[in-house]
PDB file of C-alpha atoms in Angstrom:
ATOM      1  CA  MET A   1      -1.966 -30.284 -22.448  1.00 55.00           C
ATOM      2  CA  ASP A   2      -1.389 -33.947 -21.650  1.00 56.00           C
ATOM      3  CA  ILE A   3       0.130 -33.157 -18.255  1.00 60.00           C
ATOM      4  CA  LEU A   4      -2.972 -31.265 -17.062  1.00 62.00           C
ATOM      5  CA  SER A   5      -4.891 -34.490 -16.458  1.00 65.00           C
ATOM      6  CA  LEU A   6      -2.386 -35.538 -13.767  1.00 65.00           C
ATOM      7  CA  SER A   7      -3.868 -33.222 -11.151  1.00 67.00           C
ATOM      8  CA  ASP A   8      -7.235 -33.335  -9.419  1.00 69.00           C
ATOM      9  CA  SER A   9      -7.018 -29.701  -8.353  1.00 69.00           C
ATOM     10  CA  LEU A  10      -5.334 -27.222 -10.623  1.00 67.00           C
ATOM     11  CA  VAL A  11      -5.633 -23.569 -11.551  1.00 73.00           C
ATOM     12  CA  VAL A  12      -4.219 -22.629 -14.931  1.00 74.00           C
ATOM     13  CA  ASP A  13      -3.707 -18.905 -15.458  1.00 73.00           C
ATOM     14  CA  VAL A  14      -3.498 -18.182 -19.162  1.00 77.00           C
ATOM     15  CA  GLY A  15      -2.371 -14.631 -19.803  1.00 72.00           C
ATOM     16  CA  ALA A  16      -4.147 -12.567 -22.439  1.00 72.00           C
ATOM     17  CA  SER A  17      -1.140 -12.764 -24.750  1.00 73.00           C
ATOM     18  CA  ASN A  18      -1.153 -16.578 -24.602  1.00 78.00           C
ATOM     19  CA  VAL A  19      -4.866 -17.331 -24.859  1.00 80.00           C
ATOM     20  CA  GLU A  20      -4.886 -17.907 -28.634  1.00 82.00           C
ATOM     21  CA  ASP A  21      -2.031 -20.414 -28.447  1.00 85.00           C
ATOM     22  CA  PHE A  22      -3.624 -22.150 -25.469  1.00 82.00           C
ATOM     23  CA  ILE A  23      -6.957 -22.540 -27.247  1.00 83.00           C
ATOM     24  CA  THR A  24      -5.215 -23.741 -30.414  1.00 84.00           C
ATOM     25  CA  ARG A  25      -3.538 -26.446 -28.340  1.00 84.00           C
ATOM     26  CA  MET A  26      -6.878 -27.360 -26.762  1.00 81.00           C
ATOM     27  CA  GLN A  27      -8.327 -27.736 -30.259  1.00 83.00           C
ATOM     28  CA  ALA A  28      -5.479 -30.088 -31.187  1.00 84.00           C
ATOM     29  CA  TYR A  29      -6.043 -32.151 -28.032  1.00 82.00           C
ATOM     30  CA  LYS A  30      -9.683 -33.053 -28.699  1.00 85.00           C
ATOM     31  CA  GLY A  31     -11.699 -33.249 -25.505  1.00 83.00           C
ATOM     32  CA  SER A  32      -9.041 -31.529 -23.396  1.00 80.00           C
ATOM     33  CA  HIS A  33     -11.532 -28.770 -22.605  1.00 84.00           C
ATOM     34  CA  ASP A  34     -13.328 -31.344 -20.432  1.00 82.00           C
ATOM     35  CA  ASP A  35     -10.305 -31.426 -18.087  1.00 80.00           C
ATOM     36  CA  PHE A  36     -11.313 -28.011 -16.738  1.00 84.00           C
ATOM     37  CA  ASP A  37     -14.163 -27.487 -14.296  1.00 86.00           C
ATOM     38  CA  LEU A  38     -14.416 -23.762 -15.003  1.00 91.00           C
ATOM     39  CA  TYR A  39     -13.185 -21.129 -17.400  1.00 91.00           C
ATOM     40  CA  VAL A  40     -12.915 -17.821 -15.571  1.00 93.00           C
ATOM     41  CA  ILE A  41     -12.400 -14.858 -17.856  1.00 93.00           C
ATOM     42  CA  PRO A  42     -11.514 -11.623 -16.066  1.00 94.00           C
ATOM     43  CA  THR A  43     -12.320  -8.580 -18.156  1.00 95.00           C
ATOM     44  CA  VAL A  44     -12.074  -4.829 -17.855  1.00 96.00           C
ATOM     45  CA  SER A  45     -14.390  -2.181 -19.260  1.00 95.00           C
ATOM     46  CA  LYS A  46     -12.181  -1.134 -22.160  1.00 95.00           C
ATOM     47  CA  ASN A  47     -13.718  -1.794 -25.591  1.00 94.00           C
ATOM     48  CA  LYS A  48     -10.826  -3.865 -26.953  1.00 93.00           C
ATOM     49  CA  GLN A  49     -10.726  -6.134 -23.895  1.00 93.00           C
ATOM     50  CA  MET A  50     -14.491  -6.615 -23.978  1.00 94.00           C
ATOM     51  CA  LYS A  51     -14.312  -7.568 -27.679  1.00 94.00           C
ATOM     52  CA  ASP A  52     -11.477  -9.980 -26.855  1.00 92.00           C
ATOM     53  CA  THR A  53     -13.614 -11.431 -24.052  1.00 93.00           C
ATOM     54  CA  ILE A  54     -16.490 -12.110 -26.452  1.00 94.00           C
ATOM     55  CA  SER A  55     -14.065 -13.655 -28.939  1.00 91.00           C
ATOM     56  CA  THR A  56     -12.669 -15.936 -26.220  1.00 91.00           C
ATOM     57  CA  VAL A  57     -16.164 -16.999 -25.137  1.00 94.00           C
ATOM     58  CA  GLU A  58     -17.111 -17.693 -28.765  1.00 93.00           C
ATOM     59  CA  THR A  59     -14.008 -19.807 -29.316  1.00 90.00           C
ATOM     60  CA  LEU A  60     -14.526 -21.764 -26.098  1.00 91.00           C
ATOM     61  CA  SER A  61     -18.137 -22.396 -27.119  1.00 93.00           C
ATOM     62  CA  GLU A  62     -17.043 -23.569 -30.569  1.00 90.00           C
ATOM     63  CA  ILE A  63     -14.717 -26.198 -29.097  1.00 88.00           C
ATOM     64  CA  GLY A  64     -17.487 -27.525 -26.888  1.00 91.00           C
ATOM     65  CA  VAL A  65     -17.157 -25.763 -23.549  1.00 92.00           C
ATOM     66  CA  PRO A  66     -20.672 -25.569 -22.080  1.00 94.00           C
ATOM     67  CA  PRO A  67     -21.974 -22.142 -20.984  1.00 95.00           C
ATOM     68  CA  GLU A  68     -22.220 -23.103 -17.316  1.00 94.00           C
ATOM     69  CA  LYS A  69     -18.436 -23.566 -17.251  1.00 92.00           C
ATOM     70  CA  ILE A  70     -17.632 -20.096 -18.637  1.00 94.00           C
ATOM     71  CA  ARG A  71     -17.747 -17.279 -16.068  1.00 95.00           C
ATOM     72  CA  LEU A  72     -16.953 -13.624 -16.648  1.00 96.00           C
ATOM     73  CA  VAL A  73     -15.435 -11.640 -13.786  1.00 96.00           C
ATOM     74  CA  PHE A  74     -15.698  -7.886 -14.118  1.00 98.00           C
ATOM     75  CA  ASN A  75     -12.317  -6.568 -13.006  1.00 96.00           C
ATOM     76  CA  MET A  76     -10.906  -3.173 -12.029  1.00 96.00           C
ATOM     77  CA  VAL A  77     -14.334  -1.600 -11.545  1.00 97.00           C
ATOM     78  CA  GLU A  78     -14.091   1.840  -9.953  1.00 96.00           C
ATOM     79  CA  ALA A  79     -16.026   2.470  -6.727  1.00 94.00           C
ATOM     80  CA  ASP A  80     -18.315   4.986  -8.424  1.00 96.00           C
ATOM     81  CA  GLU A  81     -19.022   2.749 -11.439  1.00 96.00           C
ATOM     82  CA  ASP A  82     -22.066   0.552 -11.845  1.00 96.00           C
ATOM     83  CA  PRO A  83     -20.899  -2.750 -13.374  1.00 96.00           C
ATOM     84  CA  SER A  84     -24.278  -3.205 -15.070  1.00 95.00           C
ATOM     85  CA  GLU A  85     -23.622   0.038 -16.955  1.00 96.00           C
ATOM     86  CA  VAL A  86     -19.908  -0.227 -17.781  1.00 96.00           C
ATOM     87  CA  PHE A  87     -20.256  -3.881 -18.814  1.00 97.00           C
ATOM     88  CA  ALA A  88     -23.720  -3.534 -20.376  1.00 96.00           C
ATOM     89  CA  GLY A  89     -22.492  -4.896 -23.712  1.00 96.00           C
ATOM     90  CA  LEU A  90     -21.068  -8.058 -22.158  1.00 97.00           C
ATOM     91  CA  ILE A  91     -24.110  -8.575 -19.964  1.00 97.00           C
ATOM     92  CA  THR A  92     -26.404  -8.230 -22.986  1.00 97.00           C
ATOM     93  CA  TYR A  93     -24.176 -10.616 -24.953  1.00 97.00           C
ATOM     94  CA  ALA A  94     -24.317 -13.196 -22.141  1.00 97.00           C
ATOM     95  CA  GLU A  95     -28.089 -12.887 -21.813  1.00 97.00           C
ATOM     96  CA  GLN A  96     -28.777 -13.035 -25.558  1.00 97.00           C
ATOM     97  CA  THR A  97     -26.393 -15.861 -26.455  1.00 97.00           C
ATOM     98  CA  GLY A  98     -26.454 -17.859 -23.229  1.00 97.00           C
ATOM     99  CA  ARG A  99     -22.804 -18.785 -23.865  1.00 97.00           C
ATOM    100  CA  CYS A 100     -21.403 -17.641 -20.524  1.00 96.00           C
ATOM    101  CA  GLN A 101     -22.428 -16.671 -17.029  1.00 96.00           C
ATOM    102  CA  VAL A 102     -22.316 -13.212 -15.505  1.00 96.00           C
ATOM    103  CA  SER A 103     -23.352 -12.102 -12.044  1.00 94.00           C
ATOM    104  CA  PRO A 104     -23.367  -8.871 -10.052  1.00 91.00           C
ATOM    105  CA  ASN A 105     -21.427 -10.850  -7.427  1.00 93.00           C
ATOM    106  CA  MET A 106     -18.520 -11.490  -9.808  1.00 96.00           C
ATOM    107  CA  VAL A 107     -17.084  -7.972  -9.635  1.00 97.00           C
ATOM    108  CA  ILE A 108     -13.638  -6.966  -8.407  1.00 97.00           C
ATOM    109  CA  ARG A 109     -13.364  -3.285  -7.590  1.00 97.00           C
ATOM    110  CA  SER A 110     -10.236  -1.235  -8.150  1.00 96.00           C
ATOM    111  CA  ASN A 111      -8.264  -0.860  -4.955  1.00 95.00           C
ATOM    112  CA  GLU A 112      -5.059   1.019  -4.268  1.00 94.00           C
ATOM    113  CA  LEU A 113      -3.754  -2.073  -2.478  1.00 95.00           C
ATOM    114  CA  PHE A 114      -3.051  -3.792  -5.802  1.00 89.00           C
ATOM    115  CA  GLY A 115      -0.596  -1.062  -6.778  1.00 88.00           C
ATOM    116  CA  LYS A 116       1.118  -1.207  -3.398  1.00 88.00           C
ATOM    117  CA  ILE A 117       1.860  -4.941  -3.180  1.00 86.00           C
ATOM    118  CA  ARG A 118       3.768  -5.482  -6.394  1.00 78.00           C
ATOM    119  CA  LYS A 119       7.048  -6.507  -4.813  1.00 76.00           C
ATOM    120  CA  PRO A 120       7.864 -10.245  -4.793  1.00 78.00           C
ATOM    121  CA  GLY A 121       6.517 -12.104  -1.778  1.00 78.00           C
ATOM    122  CA  SER A 122       3.795  -9.558  -1.121  1.00 85.00           C
ATOM    123  CA  SER A 123       0.257 -10.853  -0.979  1.00 90.00           C
ATOM    124  CA  VAL A 124      -3.027 -10.127   0.728  1.00 94.00           C
ATOM    125  CA  GLU A 125      -2.534 -13.217   2.899  1.00 94.00           C
ATOM    126  CA  ALA A 126       0.993 -12.196   3.928  1.00 93.00           C
ATOM    127  CA  ILE A 127      -0.197  -8.739   4.934  1.00 94.00           C
ATOM    128  CA  LEU A 128      -3.082 -10.145   6.965  1.00 96.00           C
ATOM    129  CA  ALA A 129      -0.834 -12.743   8.629  1.00 95.00           C
ATOM    130  CA  ASP A 130       1.287  -9.943  10.103  1.00 94.00           C
ATOM    131  CA  GLU A 131       0.284  -9.828  13.776  1.00 96.00           C
ATOM    132  CA  THR A 132       1.987  -6.522  14.539  1.00 96.00           C
ATOM    133  CA  ASP A 133      -0.168  -4.220  16.672  1.00 97.00           C
ATOM    134  CA  TYR A 134       0.473  -1.136  14.585  1.00 97.00           C
ATOM    135  CA  LYS A 135      -1.661   1.186  16.724  1.00 97.00           C
ATOM    136  CA  THR A 136       0.453   0.352  19.779  1.00 97.00           C
ATOM    137  CA  GLU A 137       3.663   0.621  17.744  1.00 97.00           C
ATOM    138  CA  ILE A 138       2.626   4.034  16.415  1.00 97.00           C
ATOM    139  CA  LYS A 139       1.952   5.315  19.939  1.00 97.00           C
ATOM    140  CA  ALA A 140       5.314   4.000  21.148  1.00 97.00           C
ATOM    141  CA  ALA A 141       7.356   5.354  18.230  1.00 97.00           C
ATOM    142  CA  THR A 142       9.210   8.624  18.730  1.00 96.00           C
ATOM    143  CA  ASP A 143      10.671   9.074  15.256  1.00 97.00           C
ATOM    144  CA  PRO A 144       8.135  10.813  12.961  1.00 95.00           C
ATOM    145  CA  LEU A 145       9.372   8.846   9.926  1.00 97.00           C
ATOM    146  CA  VAL A 146       8.853   5.555  11.762  1.00 97.00           C
ATOM    147  CA  LYS A 147       5.355   6.692  12.776  1.00 97.00           C
ATOM    148  CA  VAL A 148       4.525   7.376   9.119  1.00 97.00           C
ATOM    149  CA  GLN A 149       5.860   3.967   8.034  1.00 95.00           C
ATOM    150  CA  LEU A 150       3.868   2.202  10.751  1.00 97.00           C
ATOM    151  CA  SER A 151       0.755   4.163   9.832  1.00 97.00           C
ATOM    152  CA  GLN A 152       1.201   3.141   6.189  1.00 94.00           C
ATOM    153  CA  ALA A 153       1.559  -0.505   7.234  1.00 94.00           C
ATOM    154  CA  LEU A 154      -1.657  -0.223   9.265  1.00 97.00           C
ATOM    155  CA  GLY A 155      -3.433   1.304   6.276  1.00 96.00           C
ATOM    156  CA  LEU A 156      -2.150  -1.485   4.039  1.00 95.00           C
ATOM    157  CA  LYS A 157      -3.473  -4.093   6.458  1.00 96.00           C
ATOM    158  CA  ARG A 158      -6.876  -2.434   6.512  1.00 97.00           C
ATOM    159  CA  LEU A 159      -6.984  -2.303   2.718  1.00 96.00           C
ATOM    160  CA  ALA A 160      -5.976  -5.977   2.584  1.00 96.00           C
ATOM    161  CA  ALA A 161      -8.832  -6.947   4.902  1.00 97.00           C
ATOM    162  CA  GLY A 162     -11.347  -5.351   2.549  1.00 97.00           C
ATOM    163  CA  VAL A 163      -9.763  -6.893  -0.533  1.00 97.00           C
ATOM    164  CA  LYS A 164      -9.740 -10.370   1.022  1.00 97.00           C
ATOM    165  CA  GLU A 165     -13.410 -10.068   1.907  1.00 97.00           C
ATOM    166  CA  GLU A 166     -14.224  -9.015  -1.660  1.00 97.00           C
ATOM    167  CA  LEU A 167     -12.079 -11.707  -3.305  1.00 96.00           C
ATOM    168  CA  ASP A 168     -13.596 -14.390  -1.067  1.00 96.00           C
ATOM    169  CA  ARG A 169     -17.082 -13.227  -2.070  1.00 96.00           C
ATOM    170  CA  VAL A 170     -16.162 -13.271  -5.767  1.00 97.00           C
ATOM    171  CA  PHE A 171     -14.565 -16.711  -5.443  1.00 95.00           C
ATOM    172  CA  LYS A 172     -17.737 -18.105  -3.872  1.00 95.00           C
ATOM    173  CA  ALA A 173     -19.826 -16.577  -6.647  1.00 95.00           C
ATOM    174  CA  VAL A 174     -17.541 -17.978  -9.348  1.00 94.00           C
ATOM    175  CA  VAL A 175     -17.321 -21.535  -8.021  1.00 92.00           C
ATOM    176  CA  GLY A 176     -20.889 -21.606  -6.772  1.00 84.00           C
ATOM    177  CA  ALA A 177     -19.892 -22.295  -3.168  1.00 51.00           C
TER     178      ALA A 177
END
Protein backbone atom coordinates (compact mmCIF):
# COMPACT_ATOMS: atom_id res chain seq x y z
CA MET A 1 0.00 0.00 0.00
CA ASP A 2 2.85 2.39 0.74
CA ILE A 3 4.06 2.35 -2.87
CA LEU A 4 0.70 3.53 -4.25
CA SER A 5 1.33 7.11 -3.13
CA LEU A 6 4.33 7.37 -5.49
CA SER A 7 2.17 7.86 -8.57
CA ASP A 8 -0.06 10.76 -9.54
CA SER A 9 -1.99 8.67 -12.06
CA LEU A 10 -2.60 5.03 -11.33
CA VAL A 11 -5.25 2.42 -11.99
CA VAL A 12 -5.29 -0.50 -9.59
CA ASP A 13 -7.30 -3.50 -10.76
CA VAL A 14 -8.18 -5.66 -7.79
CA GLY A 15 -9.63 -8.97 -8.88
CA ALA A 16 -12.70 -10.33 -7.12
CA SER A 17 -10.64 -13.04 -5.43
CA ASN A 18 -8.25 -10.46 -3.96
CA VAL A 19 -10.67 -7.75 -2.84
CA GLU A 20 -10.93 -8.94 0.78
CA ASP A 21 -7.15 -8.99 1.22
CA PHE A 22 -6.82 -5.60 -0.46
CA ILE A 23 -9.41 -4.01 1.81
CA THR A 24 -7.83 -5.63 4.88
CA ARG A 25 -4.53 -4.02 3.90
CA MET A 26 -6.27 -0.67 3.39
CA GLN A 27 -7.70 -0.99 6.90
CA ALA A 28 -4.21 -1.60 8.28
CA TYR A 29 -2.85 1.43 6.41
CA LYS A 30 -5.18 4.02 7.95
CA GLY A 31 -6.10 6.75 5.49
CA SER A 32 -4.80 4.84 2.47
CA HIS A 33 -8.30 4.90 0.99
CA ASP A 34 -7.72 8.63 0.41
CA ASP A 35 -4.98 7.78 -2.12
CA PHE A 36 -7.67 6.72 -4.60
CA ASP A 37 -9.79 9.17 -6.56
CA LEU A 38 -12.41 6.58 -7.46
CA TYR A 39 -13.49 3.07 -6.61
CA VAL A 40 -15.05 1.48 -9.68
CA ILE A 41 -16.87 -1.75 -8.96
CA PRO A 42 -17.92 -3.69 -12.06
CA THR A 43 -20.76 -6.07 -11.35
CA VAL A 44 -22.86 -8.57 -13.23
CA SER A 45 -26.51 -9.47 -12.73
CA LYS A 46 -25.93 -12.75 -10.92
CA ASN A 47 -27.24 -12.79 -7.34
CA LYS A 48 -23.95 -13.80 -5.70
CA GLN A 49 -21.98 -11.08 -7.49
CA MET A 50 -24.58 -8.45 -6.63
CA LYS A 51 -24.44 -9.49 -2.95
CA ASP A 52 -20.63 -9.32 -3.11
CA THR A 53 -20.92 -5.85 -4.68
CA ILE A 54 -23.08 -4.62 -1.80
CA SER A 55 -20.66 -6.15 0.70
CA THR A 56 -17.73 -4.38 -0.99
CA VAL A 57 -19.58 -1.04 -0.97
CA GLU A 58 -20.45 -1.51 2.71
CA THR A 59 -16.84 -2.28 3.61
CA LEU A 60 -15.51 0.68 1.64
CA SER A 61 -18.04 2.92 3.38
CA GLU A 62 -17.03 1.57 6.78
CA ILE A 63 -13.37 2.47 6.21
CA GLY A 64 -14.32 6.00 5.23
CA VAL A 65 -14.63 6.03 1.45
CA PRO A 66 -17.21 8.71 0.60
CA PRO A 67 -20.16 7.72 -1.62
CA GLU A 68 -19.17 10.04 -4.45
CA LYS A 69 -15.97 8.01 -4.91
CA ILE A 70 -17.74 4.64 -5.25
CA ARG A 71 -19.17 3.93 -8.71
CA LEU A 72 -20.93 0.78 -9.85
CA VAL A 73 -20.55 -0.28 -13.48
CA PHE A 74 -23.14 -2.73 -14.72
CA ASN A 75 -21.19 -5.24 -16.80
CA MET A 76 -22.07 -7.95 -19.32
CA VAL A 77 -25.60 -6.65 -19.88
CA GLU A 78 -27.30 -8.41 -22.78
CA ALA A 79 -28.66 -6.26 -25.63
CA ASP A 80 -32.25 -7.21 -24.82
CA GLU A 81 -31.88 -6.55 -21.07
CA ASP A 82 -32.91 -3.38 -19.31
CA PRO A 83 -30.20 -2.57 -16.74
CA SER A 84 -32.78 -0.87 -14.50
CA GLU A 85 -34.59 -4.21 -14.28
CA VAL A 86 -31.72 -6.69 -14.01
CA PHE A 87 -29.87 -4.50 -11.50
CA ALA A 88 -32.99 -3.22 -9.71
CA GLY A 89 -31.73 -4.49 -6.35
CA LEU A 90 -28.43 -2.64 -6.63
CA ILE A 91 -30.09 0.52 -7.90
CA THR A 92 -32.54 0.46 -4.99
CA TYR A 93 -29.66 -0.18 -2.57
CA ALA A 94 -27.71 2.79 -3.98
CA GLU A 95 -30.74 5.07 -3.81
CA GLN A 96 -31.78 4.03 -0.30
CA THR A 97 -28.33 4.03 1.32
CA GLY A 98 -26.62 6.74 -0.71
CA ARG A 99 -23.35 4.81 -0.32
CA CYS A 100 -22.46 4.58 -4.01
CA GLN A 101 -23.29 6.04 -7.38
CA VAL A 102 -25.11 4.33 -10.21
CA SER A 103 -26.05 5.69 -13.61
CA PRO A 104 -27.75 4.41 -16.75
CA ASN A 105 -24.62 5.60 -18.57
CA MET A 106 -22.37 3.21 -16.62
CA VAL A 107 -23.43 0.07 -18.48
CA ILE A 108 -21.22 -2.23 -20.54
CA ARG A 109 -23.17 -4.49 -22.86
CA SER A 110 -22.14 -8.03 -23.70
CA ASN A 111 -20.36 -8.16 -27.02
CA GLU A 112 -18.96 -11.12 -28.93
CA LEU A 113 -15.75 -9.14 -29.43
CA PHE A 114 -14.67 -9.83 -25.85
CA GLY A 115 -14.65 -13.58 -26.50
CA LYS A 116 -12.71 -13.13 -29.73
CA ILE A 117 -9.78 -11.04 -28.47
CA ARG A 118 -8.49 -13.22 -25.67
CA LYS A 119 -5.09 -13.93 -27.16
CA PRO A 120 -2.13 -11.96 -25.74
CA GLY A 121 -1.53 -8.63 -27.44
CA SER A 122 -5.09 -8.34 -28.67
CA SER A 123 -6.97 -5.22 -27.70
CA VAL A 124 -9.67 -2.93 -29.02
CA GLU A 125 -7.02 -0.29 -29.74
CA ALA A 126 -4.79 -2.73 -31.64
CA ILE A 127 -7.70 -3.85 -33.81
CA LEU A 128 -8.71 -0.27 -34.58
CA ALA A 129 -5.10 0.74 -35.33
CA ASP A 130 -4.99 -1.82 -38.15
CA GLU A 131 -5.24 0.27 -41.33
CA THR A 132 -5.87 -2.65 -43.67
CA ASP A 133 -8.62 -1.93 -46.20
CA TYR A 134 -10.38 -5.24 -45.74
CA LYS A 135 -13.12 -4.55 -48.29
CA THR A 136 -10.49 -4.04 -51.00
CA GLU A 137 -8.53 -7.07 -49.79
CA ILE A 138 -11.66 -9.23 -49.88
CA LYS A 139 -12.41 -8.18 -53.46
CA ALA A 140 -8.82 -8.90 -54.52
CA ALA A 141 -8.56 -12.29 -52.79
CA THR A 142 -9.10 -15.40 -54.90
CA ASP A 143 -8.82 -18.06 -52.21
CA PRO A 144 -12.21 -18.59 -50.50
CA LEU A 145 -10.52 -19.33 -47.15
CA VAL A 146 -8.57 -16.07 -47.33
CA LYS A 147 -11.80 -14.21 -48.17
CA VAL A 148 -13.44 -15.68 -45.06
CA GLN A 149 -10.47 -14.72 -42.86
CA LEU A 150 -10.47 -11.17 -44.24
CA SER A 151 -14.22 -10.91 -43.76
CA GLN A 152 -13.82 -12.04 -40.14
CA ALA A 153 -11.11 -9.42 -39.60
CA LEU A 154 -13.43 -6.75 -41.03
CA GLY A 155 -16.21 -7.90 -38.73
CA LEU A 156 -13.85 -7.80 -35.75
CA LYS A 157 -12.86 -4.24 -36.61
CA ARG A 158 -16.49 -3.19 -36.83
CA LEU A 159 -17.26 -4.80 -33.48
CA ALA A 160 -14.22 -3.06 -31.97
CA ALA A 161 -15.43 0.34 -33.19
CA GLY A 162 -18.73 -0.13 -31.37
CA VAL A 163 -17.05 -1.39 -28.21
CA LYS A 164 -14.61 1.54 -28.14
CA GLU A 165 -17.47 4.00 -28.49
CA GLU A 166 -19.32 2.31 -25.61
CA LEU A 167 -16.26 2.06 -23.35
CA ASP A 168 -15.40 5.72 -23.98
CA ARG A 169 -18.95 6.71 -23.03
CA VAL A 170 -18.81 4.61 -19.85
CA PHE A 171 -15.39 6.02 -18.95
CA LYS A 172 -16.71 9.58 -19.27
CA ALA A 173 -19.70 8.71 -17.11
CA VAL A 174 -17.51 7.08 -14.46
CA VAL A 175 -14.91 9.84 -14.18
CA GLY A 176 -17.40 12.64 -14.71
CA ALA A 177 -15.63 13.98 -17.80
